[in-house]
Amino acid sequence: MNPYALSVIISSLALGTVLTLSSFHWILAWIGLEINTLAIIPLMTKNPHPRAIEAATKYFLTQAAASALILFSSTTNAYALGEWTINTPTHPISATLLSIAIAMKLGVAPFHFWLPEVLQGSTLQTGLILSTWQKLAPMALLLQLPQSVNLNLLLTLGLLSTIVGGWGGINQTQIRKVLAFSSVAHLGWMVAILKISPQLTLLNFFFYILMTSTLFLTFMSLNTKNMYELSTSWSKTPTLAAFSLLALLSLSGLPPLTGFMPKWLIAQEMIKQNMTMFALIILLSTLLSLFFYLRLTYSMSLTLAPSLSSSPTSWFNPPKNMLAMPMIFSLLLLPITPIILTMV
């Protein structure tokens, strides 16, 4: 891609996100979301492949429908209450429609069907942007709605997302689809706790972006796209494969790794709110996700390919140096939980 065109596209992505994050008016937030959607399409179609074109078309249609629903519900709210401001109390019907529209943009179940197909049709670099940066603006809007949105709706969407995200990823062999269903499952945890504790939703979102970025960068470094190609990673980069095993277990939420912290705090908060049964069900649904994370770790670190690579590469190669800090943060932040608790 032309460097000038690429710089314009990246600038537009940044502009759209910053515009939505800094807006207090629904129309301004909608404009930012539209800029974001239109800016990512050229990145998805830079490889003229039918799967890429199909992914871009599915993404555009879904995001356009969600944007239209946001515009309709915010207009309905302005008609009912005379308010365009985002963080003021919203009409119950408008709040429900806005929640559904933002859930479509994020890929929360049952509005998740576009996400695995779009990620599968994109490159790993574009998939990284879709899984992290493109979720910043919708999540910022969702974090400003908890005072108006229906608790039962959020709990239903959250539980459904954790179950669907775990169930859908079990039979996948493509890494991008596995990470897409992983995203659905993590979004379920964020949505479920949103009404009760928005700070924990923000904390979970931060750790999700950190761990997902680490794994995407790892797979980009290994240049692997499916589970079968992972079996050669141990012979090529044993150190990176070992750390990647731990990063996958951290994303699944196993102690004593970083990913355990948000699940622990969310389950603790739910039990405080006398939602013990709901916390038990959502924790059990995480076992489904754990299964396909363990499949990835088994393929990456516990198996060897029949023909070993004769040119092993080192962890200290320049492309892999950038992975050092994200990997450390993805694995070793659990001891700072008391500090996090004082902040939230």
mmCIF file of C-alpha atoms in Angstrom:
data_model
loop_
_atom_site.group_PDB
_atom_site.id
_atom_site.type_symbol
_atom_site.label_atom_id
_atom_site.label_comp_id
_atom_site.label_asym_id
_atom_site.label_seq_id
_atom_site.Cartn_x
_atom_site.Cartn_y
_atom_site.Cartn_z
ATOM 1 C CA MET A 1 0.000 0.000 0.000
ATOM 2 C CA ASN A 2 1.121 3.545 -0.784
ATOM 3 C CA PRO A 3 2.773 5.043 2.354
ATOM 4 C CA TYR A 4 0.813 8.293 1.952
ATOM 5 C CA ALA A 5 -2.492 6.428 1.701
ATOM 6 C CA LEU A 6 -1.523 4.296 4.704
ATOM 7 C CA SER A 7 -0.704 7.390 6.771
ATOM 8 C CA VAL A 8 -4.085 8.940 5.861
ATOM 9 C CA ILE A 9 -5.891 5.722 6.843
ATOM 10 C CA ILE A 10 -4.084 5.415 10.193
ATOM 11 C CA SER A 11 -4.708 9.124 10.893
ATOM 12 C CA SER A 12 -8.398 8.637 10.119
ATOM 13 C CA LEU A 13 -8.562 5.659 12.487
ATOM 14 C CA ALA A 14 -6.992 7.758 15.242
ATOM 15 C CA LEU A 15 -9.259 10.738 14.457
ATOM 16 C CA GLY A 16 -12.450 8.665 14.552
ATOM 17 C CA THR A 17 -11.581 7.061 17.880
ATOM 18 C CA VAL A 18 -10.424 10.297 19.531
ATOM 19 C CA LEU A 19 -13.526 12.110 18.236
ATOM 20 C CA THR A 20 -15.831 9.534 19.830
ATOM 21 C CA LEU A 21 -13.828 9.380 23.069
ATOM 22 C CA SER A 22 -13.905 13.177 23.479
ATOM 23 C CA SER A 23 -17.502 13.766 22.368
ATOM 24 C CA PHE A 24 -20.422 14.633 24.640
ATOM 25 C CA HIS A 25 -23.039 14.791 21.845
ATOM 26 C CA TRP A 26 -24.512 11.669 20.223
ATOM 27 C CA ILE A 27 -24.184 13.069 16.682
ATOM 28 C CA LEU A 28 -20.489 13.809 17.222
ATOM 29 C CA ALA A 29 -19.945 10.302 18.620
ATOM 30 C CA TRP A 30 -21.786 8.835 15.623
ATOM 31 C CA ILE A 31 -19.546 10.786 13.211
ATOM 32 C CA GLY A 32 -16.458 9.398 14.979
ATOM 33 C CA LEU A 33 -17.781 5.836 14.694
ATOM 34 C CA GLU A 34 -18.475 6.332 10.972
ATOM 35 C CA ILE A 35 -14.958 7.667 10.343
ATOM 36 C CA ASN A 36 -13.590 4.638 12.194
ATOM 37 C CA THR A 37 -15.640 2.202 10.101
ATOM 38 C CA LEU A 38 -14.749 3.780 6.757
ATOM 39 C CA ALA A 39 -11.031 4.046 7.617
ATOM 40 C CA ILE A 40 -10.575 0.327 8.342
ATOM 41 C CA ILE A 41 -12.177 -0.858 5.062
ATOM 42 C CA PRO A 42 -9.108 -0.052 2.835
ATOM 43 C CA LEU A 43 -6.858 -1.935 5.272
ATOM 44 C CA MET A 44 -9.113 -4.979 5.006
ATOM 45 C CA THR A 45 -9.188 -4.910 1.197
ATOM 46 C CA LYS A 46 -5.523 -4.086 0.503
ATOM 47 C CA ASN A 47 -5.047 -7.752 -0.481
ATOM 48 C CA PRO A 48 -7.422 -8.256 -3.437
ATOM 49 C CA HIS A 49 -8.640 -11.675 -2.311
ATOM 50 C CA PRO A 50 -12.288 -12.824 -2.353
ATOM 51 C CA ARG A 51 -12.172 -13.629 1.379
ATOM 52 C CA ALA A 52 -10.884 -10.123 2.133
ATOM 53 C CA ILE A 53 -13.604 -8.496 0.023
ATOM 54 C CA GLU A 54 -16.240 -10.673 1.677
ATOM 55 C CA ALA A 55 -14.930 -9.800 5.150
ATOM 56 C CA ALA A 56 -14.927 -6.064 4.348
ATOM 57 C CA THR A 57 -18.489 -6.256 2.991
ATOM 58 C CA LYS A 58 -19.760 -8.101 6.086
ATOM 59 C CA TYR A 59 -17.986 -5.658 8.372
ATOM 60 C CA PHE A 60 -19.332 -2.603 6.551
ATOM 61 C CA LEU A 61 -22.944 -3.852 6.495
ATOM 62 C CA THR A 62 -22.921 -4.786 10.191
ATOM 63 C CA GLN A 63 -21.296 -1.539 11.315
ATOM 64 C CA ALA A 64 -23.602 0.532 9.086
ATOM 65 C CA ALA A 65 -26.670 -1.175 10.593
ATOM 66 C CA ALA A 66 -25.350 -0.568 14.123
ATOM 67 C CA SER A 67 -24.575 3.089 13.321
ATOM 68 C CA ALA A 68 -28.070 3.584 11.895
ATOM 69 C CA LEU A 69 -29.552 2.099 15.072
ATOM 70 C CA ILE A 70 -27.407 4.434 17.219
ATOM 71 C CA LEU A 71 -28.604 7.420 15.184
ATOM 72 C CA PHE A 72 -32.243 6.306 15.418
ATOM 73 C CA SER A 73 -32.152 5.625 19.175
ATOM 74 C CA SER A 74 -30.315 8.880 19.997
ATOM 75 C CA THR A 75 -32.831 10.816 17.883
ATOM 76 C CA THR A 76 -35.691 9.038 19.688
ATOM 77 C CA ASN A 77 -34.108 9.932 23.025
ATOM 78 C CA ALA A 78 -33.750 13.588 21.978
ATOM 79 C CA TYR A 79 -37.408 13.612 20.886
ATOM 80 C CA ALA A 80 -38.551 12.107 24.229
ATOM 81 C CA LEU A 81 -36.280 13.987 26.657
ATOM 82 C CA GLY A 82 -34.873 16.900 24.637
ATOM 83 C CA GLU A 83 -31.286 15.791 25.392
ATOM 84 C CA TRP A 84 -28.443 14.944 23.008
ATOM 85 C CA THR A 85 -25.837 14.633 25.772
ATOM 86 C CA ILE A 86 -24.321 11.166 26.146
ATOM 87 C CA ASN A 87 -23.788 10.894 29.896
ATOM 88 C CA THR A 88 -27.239 12.141 30.993
ATOM 89 C CA PRO A 89 -30.114 9.762 31.921
ATOM 90 C CA THR A 90 -31.516 8.152 28.793
ATOM 91 C CA HIS A 91 -35.046 7.028 27.955
ATOM 92 C CA PRO A 92 -35.381 3.260 28.738
ATOM 93 C CA ILE A 93 -36.323 2.308 25.161
ATOM 94 C CA SER A 94 -33.507 4.403 23.701
ATOM 95 C CA ALA A 95 -31.045 2.971 26.238
ATOM 96 C CA THR A 96 -32.007 -0.589 25.242
ATOM 97 C CA LEU A 97 -31.635 0.189 21.524
ATOM 98 C CA LEU A 98 -28.300 1.918 22.131
ATOM 99 C CA SER A 99 -27.052 -1.094 24.120
ATOM 100 C CA ILE A 100 -28.025 -3.444 21.290
ATOM 101 C CA ALA A 101 -26.374 -1.193 18.676
ATOM 102 C CA ILE A 102 -23.109 -0.970 20.638
ATOM 103 C CA ALA A 103 -23.231 -4.737 21.244
ATOM 104 C CA MET A 104 -23.433 -5.166 17.448
ATOM 105 C CA LYS A 105 -20.400 -2.939 16.987
ATOM 106 C CA LEU A 106 -18.389 -4.789 19.634
ATOM 107 C CA GLY A 107 -19.419 -8.308 18.589
ATOM 108 C CA VAL A 108 -21.307 -9.298 21.749
ATOM 109 C CA ALA A 109 -23.461 -12.432 21.356
ATOM 110 C CA PRO A 110 -26.018 -12.904 19.828
ATOM 111 C CA PHE A 111 -24.757 -10.123 17.490
ATOM 112 C CA HIS A 112 -21.327 -11.742 17.081
ATOM 113 C CA PHE A 113 -21.806 -13.663 13.812
ATOM 114 C CA TRP A 114 -19.817 -11.167 11.740
ATOM 115 C CA LEU A 115 -16.715 -11.159 13.956
ATOM 116 C CA PRO A 116 -15.175 -14.632 13.298
ATOM 117 C CA GLU A 117 -15.753 -14.369 9.538
ATOM 118 C CA VAL A 118 -14.347 -10.834 9.317
ATOM 119 C CA LEU A 119 -11.231 -11.733 11.326
ATOM 120 C CA GLN A 120 -10.708 -14.885 9.256
ATOM 121 C CA GLY A 121 -10.815 -12.858 6.022
ATOM 122 C CA SER A 122 -8.337 -10.262 7.323
ATOM 123 C CA THR A 123 -4.595 -10.358 7.868
ATOM 124 C CA LEU A 124 -3.170 -10.699 11.370
ATOM 125 C CA GLN A 125 -2.208 -7.003 11.355
ATOM 126 C CA THR A 126 -5.749 -5.907 10.457
ATOM 127 C CA GLY A 127 -7.150 -8.452 12.913
ATOM 128 C CA LEU A 128 -5.093 -6.850 15.678
ATOM 129 C CA ILE A 129 -6.636 -3.444 14.886
ATOM 130 C CA LEU A 130 -10.148 -4.920 14.708
ATOM 131 C CA SER A 131 -9.769 -6.764 18.025
ATOM 132 C CA THR A 132 -8.263 -3.871 19.994
ATOM 133 C CA TRP A 133 -8.337 -0.347 18.560
ATOM 134 C CA GLN A 134 -11.758 -0.631 16.893
ATOM 135 C CA LYS A 135 -13.353 -1.595 20.219
ATOM 136 C CA LEU A 136 -12.165 1.527 22.070
ATOM 137 C CA ALA A 137 -14.856 3.910 20.779
ATOM 138 C CA PRO A 138 -17.915 1.612 21.258
ATOM 139 C CA MET A 139 -16.694 0.574 24.700
ATOM 140 C CA ALA A 140 -16.263 4.234 25.709
ATOM 141 C CA LEU A 141 -19.909 4.863 24.760
ATOM 142 C CA LEU A 142 -21.089 1.744 26.584
ATOM 143 C CA LEU A 143 -19.252 2.808 29.750
ATOM 144 C CA GLN A 144 -21.317 6.021 29.796
ATOM 145 C CA LEU A 145 -24.673 4.204 29.684
ATOM 146 C CA PRO A 146 -24.779 1.994 32.812
ATOM 147 C CA GLN A 147 -27.070 4.338 34.782
ATOM 148 C CA SER A 148 -29.805 3.998 32.143
ATOM 149 C CA VAL A 149 -29.451 0.509 30.704
ATOM 150 C CA ASN A 150 -31.426 -2.546 31.841
ATOM 151 C CA LEU A 151 -29.491 -4.842 34.219
ATOM 152 C CA ASN A 152 -31.277 -8.014 33.052
ATOM 153 C CA LEU A 153 -30.411 -7.202 29.423
ATOM 154 C CA LEU A 154 -26.721 -6.809 30.250
ATOM 155 C CA LEU A 155 -26.627 -9.995 32.339
ATOM 156 C CA THR A 156 -28.332 -11.955 29.547
ATOM 157 C CA LEU A 157 -25.969 -10.613 26.881
ATOM 158 C CA GLY A 158 -22.958 -11.262 29.132
ATOM 159 C CA LEU A 159 -23.858 -14.853 29.976
ATOM 160 C CA LEU A 160 -24.791 -15.629 26.368
ATOM 161 C CA SER A 161 -21.475 -14.184 25.149
ATOM 162 C CA THR A 162 -19.357 -16.261 27.541
ATOM 163 C CA ILE A 163 -21.201 -19.459 26.562
ATOM 164 C CA VAL A 164 -21.206 -18.756 22.810
ATOM 165 C CA GLY A 165 -17.586 -17.550 22.862
ATOM 166 C CA GLY A 166 -16.467 -20.751 24.582
ATOM 167 C CA TRP A 167 -18.693 -23.116 22.602
ATOM 168 C CA GLY A 168 -17.908 -21.563 19.221
ATOM 169 C CA GLY A 169 -14.149 -21.742 19.624
ATOM 170 C CA ILE A 170 -13.961 -25.414 20.594
ATOM 171 C CA ASN A 171 -13.999 -26.837 17.063
ATOM 172 C CA GLN A 172 -11.852 -24.148 15.386
ATOM 173 C CA THR A 173 -8.421 -24.719 13.922
ATOM 174 C CA GLN A 174 -7.860 -21.214 12.503
ATOM 175 C CA ILE A 175 -6.091 -18.966 15.004
ATOM 176 C CA ARG A 176 -7.950 -15.814 13.950
ATOM 177 C CA LYS A 177 -11.324 -17.482 14.522
ATOM 178 C CA VAL A 178 -10.170 -18.762 17.914
ATOM 179 C CA LEU A 179 -9.156 -15.221 18.910
ATOM 180 C CA ALA A 180 -12.502 -13.911 17.615
ATOM 181 C CA PHE A 181 -14.468 -16.279 19.861
ATOM 182 C CA SER A 182 -12.070 -15.439 22.683
ATOM 183 C CA SER A 183 -13.011 -11.779 22.149
ATOM 184 C CA VAL A 184 -16.718 -12.655 22.350
ATOM 185 C CA ALA A 185 -16.194 -14.513 25.636
ATOM 186 C CA HIS A 186 -14.186 -11.663 27.205
ATOM 187 C CA LEU A 187 -16.752 -9.089 26.113
ATOM 188 C CA GLY A 188 -19.351 -11.186 27.932
ATOM 189 C CA TRP A 189 -17.515 -10.659 31.219
ATOM 190 C CA MET A 190 -17.270 -6.918 30.584
ATOM 191 C CA VAL A 191 -20.952 -6.539 29.720
ATOM 192 C CA ALA A 192 -22.130 -8.674 32.663
ATOM 193 C CA ILE A 193 -20.434 -6.464 35.283
ATOM 194 C CA LEU A 194 -21.059 -3.133 33.502
ATOM 195 C CA LYS A 195 -24.150 -2.065 35.450
ATOM 196 C CA ILE A 196 -22.751 -3.178 38.816
ATOM 197 C CA SER A 197 -19.190 -1.854 38.519
ATOM 198 C CA PRO A 198 -18.133 0.089 35.395
ATOM 199 C CA GLN A 199 -14.608 0.378 36.827
ATOM 200 C CA LEU A 200 -14.198 -3.409 36.658
ATOM 201 C CA THR A 201 -15.440 -3.372 33.050
ATOM 202 C CA LEU A 202 -12.756 -0.820 32.219
ATOM 203 C CA LEU A 203 -10.104 -2.868 34.050
ATOM 204 C CA ASN A 204 -11.124 -6.053 32.219
ATOM 205 C CA PHE A 205 -11.088 -4.192 28.892
ATOM 206 C CA PHE A 206 -7.571 -2.899 29.538
ATOM 207 C CA PHE A 207 -6.238 -6.372 30.342
ATOM 208 C CA TYR A 208 -8.085 -7.872 27.364
ATOM 209 C CA ILE A 209 -6.390 -5.395 24.993
ATOM 210 C CA LEU A 210 -2.984 -6.047 26.602
ATOM 211 C CA MET A 211 -3.187 -9.850 26.373
ATOM 212 C CA THR A 212 -4.840 -9.965 22.922
ATOM 213 C CA SER A 213 -2.233 -7.568 21.492
ATOM 214 C CA THR A 214 0.533 -9.766 22.923
ATOM 215 C CA LEU A 215 -0.884 -12.894 21.273
ATOM 216 C CA PHE A 216 -1.492 -11.205 17.926
ATOM 217 C CA LEU A 217 2.074 -9.874 17.923
ATOM 218 C CA THR A 218 3.323 -13.354 18.806
ATOM 219 C CA PHE A 219 1.460 -15.004 15.936
ATOM 220 C CA MET A 220 2.603 -12.260 13.576
ATOM 221 C CA SER A 221 6.189 -12.914 14.674
ATOM 222 C CA LEU A 222 5.786 -16.683 14.161
ATOM 223 C CA ASN A 223 3.866 -16.097 10.893
ATOM 224 C CA THR A 224 1.279 -18.754 11.761
ATOM 225 C CA LYS A 225 -2.397 -18.687 10.819
ATOM 226 C CA ASN A 226 -3.709 -22.091 11.899
ATOM 227 C CA MET A 227 -3.193 -24.567 14.690
ATOM 228 C CA TYR A 228 -1.179 -27.038 12.603
ATOM 229 C CA GLU A 229 1.510 -24.466 11.791
ATOM 230 C CA LEU A 230 2.033 -23.859 15.515
ATOM 231 C CA SER A 231 3.669 -27.268 15.951
ATOM 232 C CA THR A 232 6.859 -25.963 14.296
ATOM 233 C CA SER A 233 7.138 -22.947 16.609
ATOM 234 C CA TRP A 234 8.912 -24.812 19.418
ATOM 235 C CA SER A 235 11.788 -25.914 17.178
ATOM 236 C CA LYS A 236 12.166 -22.400 15.705
ATOM 237 C CA THR A 237 11.717 -20.195 18.771
ATOM 238 C CA PRO A 238 11.528 -22.265 21.979
ATOM 239 C CA THR A 239 11.665 -19.281 24.329
ATOM 240 C CA LEU A 240 8.902 -17.415 22.539
ATOM 241 C CA ALA A 241 6.803 -20.600 22.378
ATOM 242 C CA ALA A 242 7.169 -21.107 26.143
ATOM 243 C CA PHE A 243 6.166 -17.537 26.908
ATOM 244 C CA SER A 244 3.279 -17.787 24.436
ATOM 245 C CA LEU A 245 2.010 -20.848 26.317
ATOM 246 C CA LEU A 246 1.853 -18.751 29.489
ATOM 247 C CA ALA A 247 0.223 -15.837 27.632
ATOM 248 C CA LEU A 248 -2.533 -18.147 26.347
ATOM 249 C CA LEU A 249 -3.115 -19.487 29.855
ATOM 250 C CA SER A 250 -3.215 -15.896 31.126
ATOM 251 C CA LEU A 251 -5.872 -15.006 28.534
ATOM 252 C CA SER A 252 -7.895 -17.987 29.736
ATOM 253 C CA GLY A 253 -7.805 -16.595 33.285
ATOM 254 C CA LEU A 254 -5.707 -19.166 35.130
ATOM 255 C CA PRO A 255 -3.868 -18.140 38.323
ATOM 256 C CA PRO A 256 -1.238 -16.921 39.100
ATOM 257 C CA LEU A 257 -1.164 -15.013 35.790
ATOM 258 C CA THR A 258 -2.446 -11.527 34.944
ATOM 259 C CA GLY A 259 -5.679 -12.700 33.282
ATOM 260 C CA PHE A 260 -6.896 -14.191 36.553
ATOM 261 C CA MET A 261 -7.192 -10.745 38.174
ATOM 262 C CA PRO A 262 -10.260 -9.326 36.330
ATOM 263 C CA LYS A 263 -12.203 -12.613 36.550
ATOM 264 C CA TRP A 264 -11.415 -12.879 40.254
ATOM 265 C CA LEU A 265 -12.517 -9.317 40.982
ATOM 266 C CA ILE A 266 -15.686 -9.606 38.860
ATOM 267 C CA ALA A 267 -16.717 -12.891 40.517
ATOM 268 C CA GLN A 268 -16.033 -11.360 43.937
ATOM 269 C CA GLU A 269 -18.188 -8.315 43.122
ATOM 270 C CA MET A 270 -21.039 -10.516 41.858
ATOM 271 C CA ILE A 271 -20.988 -12.555 45.068
ATOM 272 C CA LYS A 272 -21.117 -9.305 47.071
ATOM 273 C CA GLN A 273 -24.278 -8.402 45.114
ATOM 274 C CA ASN A 274 -25.898 -11.754 46.057
ATOM 275 C CA MET A 275 -25.504 -13.073 42.504
ATOM 276 C CA THR A 276 -23.705 -16.252 43.569
ATOM 277 C CA MET A 277 -25.532 -18.529 41.123
ATOM 278 C CA PHE A 278 -24.882 -16.196 38.185
ATOM 279 C CA ALA A 279 -21.188 -15.975 39.131
ATOM 280 C CA LEU A 280 -21.013 -19.783 39.287
ATOM 281 C CA ILE A 281 -22.611 -20.196 35.851
ATOM 282 C CA ILE A 282 -20.398 -17.594 34.168
ATOM 283 C CA LEU A 283 -17.298 -19.143 35.776
ATOM 284 C CA LEU A 284 -18.325 -22.605 34.552
ATOM 285 C CA SER A 285 -18.850 -21.203 31.040
ATOM 286 C CA THR A 286 -15.199 -20.087 31.101
ATOM 287 C CA LEU A 287 -14.194 -23.750 31.158
ATOM 288 C CA LEU A 288 -15.373 -23.983 27.546
ATOM 289 C CA SER A 289 -12.909 -21.263 26.559
ATOM 290 C CA LEU A 290 -10.177 -22.942 28.594
ATOM 291 C CA PHE A 291 -10.502 -26.041 26.406
ATOM 292 C CA PHE A 292 -9.495 -24.330 23.154
ATOM 293 C CA TYR A 293 -6.767 -22.304 24.877
ATOM 294 C CA LEU A 294 -5.301 -25.595 26.064
ATOM 295 C CA ARG A 295 -5.537 -26.954 22.499
ATOM 296 C CA LEU A 296 -3.464 -23.995 21.302
ATOM 297 C CA THR A 297 -0.884 -24.439 24.069
ATOM 298 C CA TYR A 298 -0.647 -28.149 23.295
ATOM 299 C CA SER A 299 -0.060 -27.481 19.592
ATOM 300 C CA MET A 300 2.434 -24.700 20.250
ATOM 301 C CA SER A 301 4.564 -25.949 23.120
ATOM 302 C CA LEU A 302 3.860 -29.607 23.873
ATOM 303 C CA THR A 303 4.223 -31.118 20.398
ATOM 304 C CA LEU A 304 7.086 -31.267 17.916
ATOM 305 C CA ALA A 305 6.713 -31.294 14.157
ATOM 306 C CA PRO A 306 7.910 -34.495 12.370
ATOM 307 C CA SER A 307 10.564 -32.542 10.429
ATOM 308 C CA LEU A 308 12.353 -30.107 12.695
ATOM 309 C CA SER A 309 13.576 -26.786 11.395
ATOM 310 C CA SER A 310 17.323 -26.720 10.724
ATOM 311 C CA SER A 311 17.622 -22.954 11.297
ATOM 312 C CA PRO A 312 16.384 -22.044 14.765
ATOM 313 C CA THR A 313 15.926 -18.335 15.379
ATOM 314 C CA SER A 314 16.660 -16.522 18.600
ATOM 315 C CA TRP A 315 14.365 -14.703 21.010
ATOM 316 C CA PHE A 316 16.683 -11.701 20.763
ATOM 317 C CA ASN A 317 16.033 -10.991 17.096
ATOM 318 C CA PRO A 318 14.885 -7.371 16.646
ATOM 319 C CA PRO A 319 11.282 -8.197 15.567
ATOM 320 C CA LYS A 320 10.773 -10.135 18.788
ATOM 321 C CA ASN A 321 12.255 -7.556 21.139
ATOM 322 C CA MET A 322 9.021 -5.575 20.939
ATOM 323 C CA LEU A 323 7.227 -8.541 22.516
ATOM 324 C CA ALA A 324 9.235 -8.458 25.741
ATOM 325 C CA MET A 325 7.293 -5.770 27.644
ATOM 326 C CA PRO A 326 3.748 -6.800 26.565
ATOM 327 C CA MET A 327 4.597 -10.418 27.445
ATOM 328 C CA ILE A 328 5.836 -9.459 30.913
ATOM 329 C CA PHE A 329 2.734 -7.367 31.605
ATOM 330 C CA SER A 330 0.487 -10.152 30.310
ATOM 331 C CA LEU A 331 1.968 -12.610 32.794
ATOM 332 C CA LEU A 332 3.119 -10.856 35.956
ATOM 333 C CA LEU A 333 0.597 -8.185 37.015
ATOM 334 C CA LEU A 334 -1.403 -10.301 39.505
ATOM 335 C CA PRO A 335 0.721 -9.166 42.552
ATOM 336 C CA ILE A 336 -0.418 -5.542 42.028
ATOM 337 C CA THR A 337 -4.074 -6.509 42.641
ATOM 338 C CA PRO A 338 -4.205 -4.610 46.008
ATOM 339 C CA ILE A 339 -3.086 -1.423 44.205
ATOM 340 C CA ILE A 340 -5.743 -1.965 41.512
ATOM 341 C CA LEU A 341 -8.397 -2.448 44.215
ATOM 342 C CA THR A 342 -7.568 0.896 45.797
ATOM 343 C CA MET A 343 -7.963 2.539 42.380
ATOM 344 C CA VAL A 344 -11.330 0.979 41.494
#
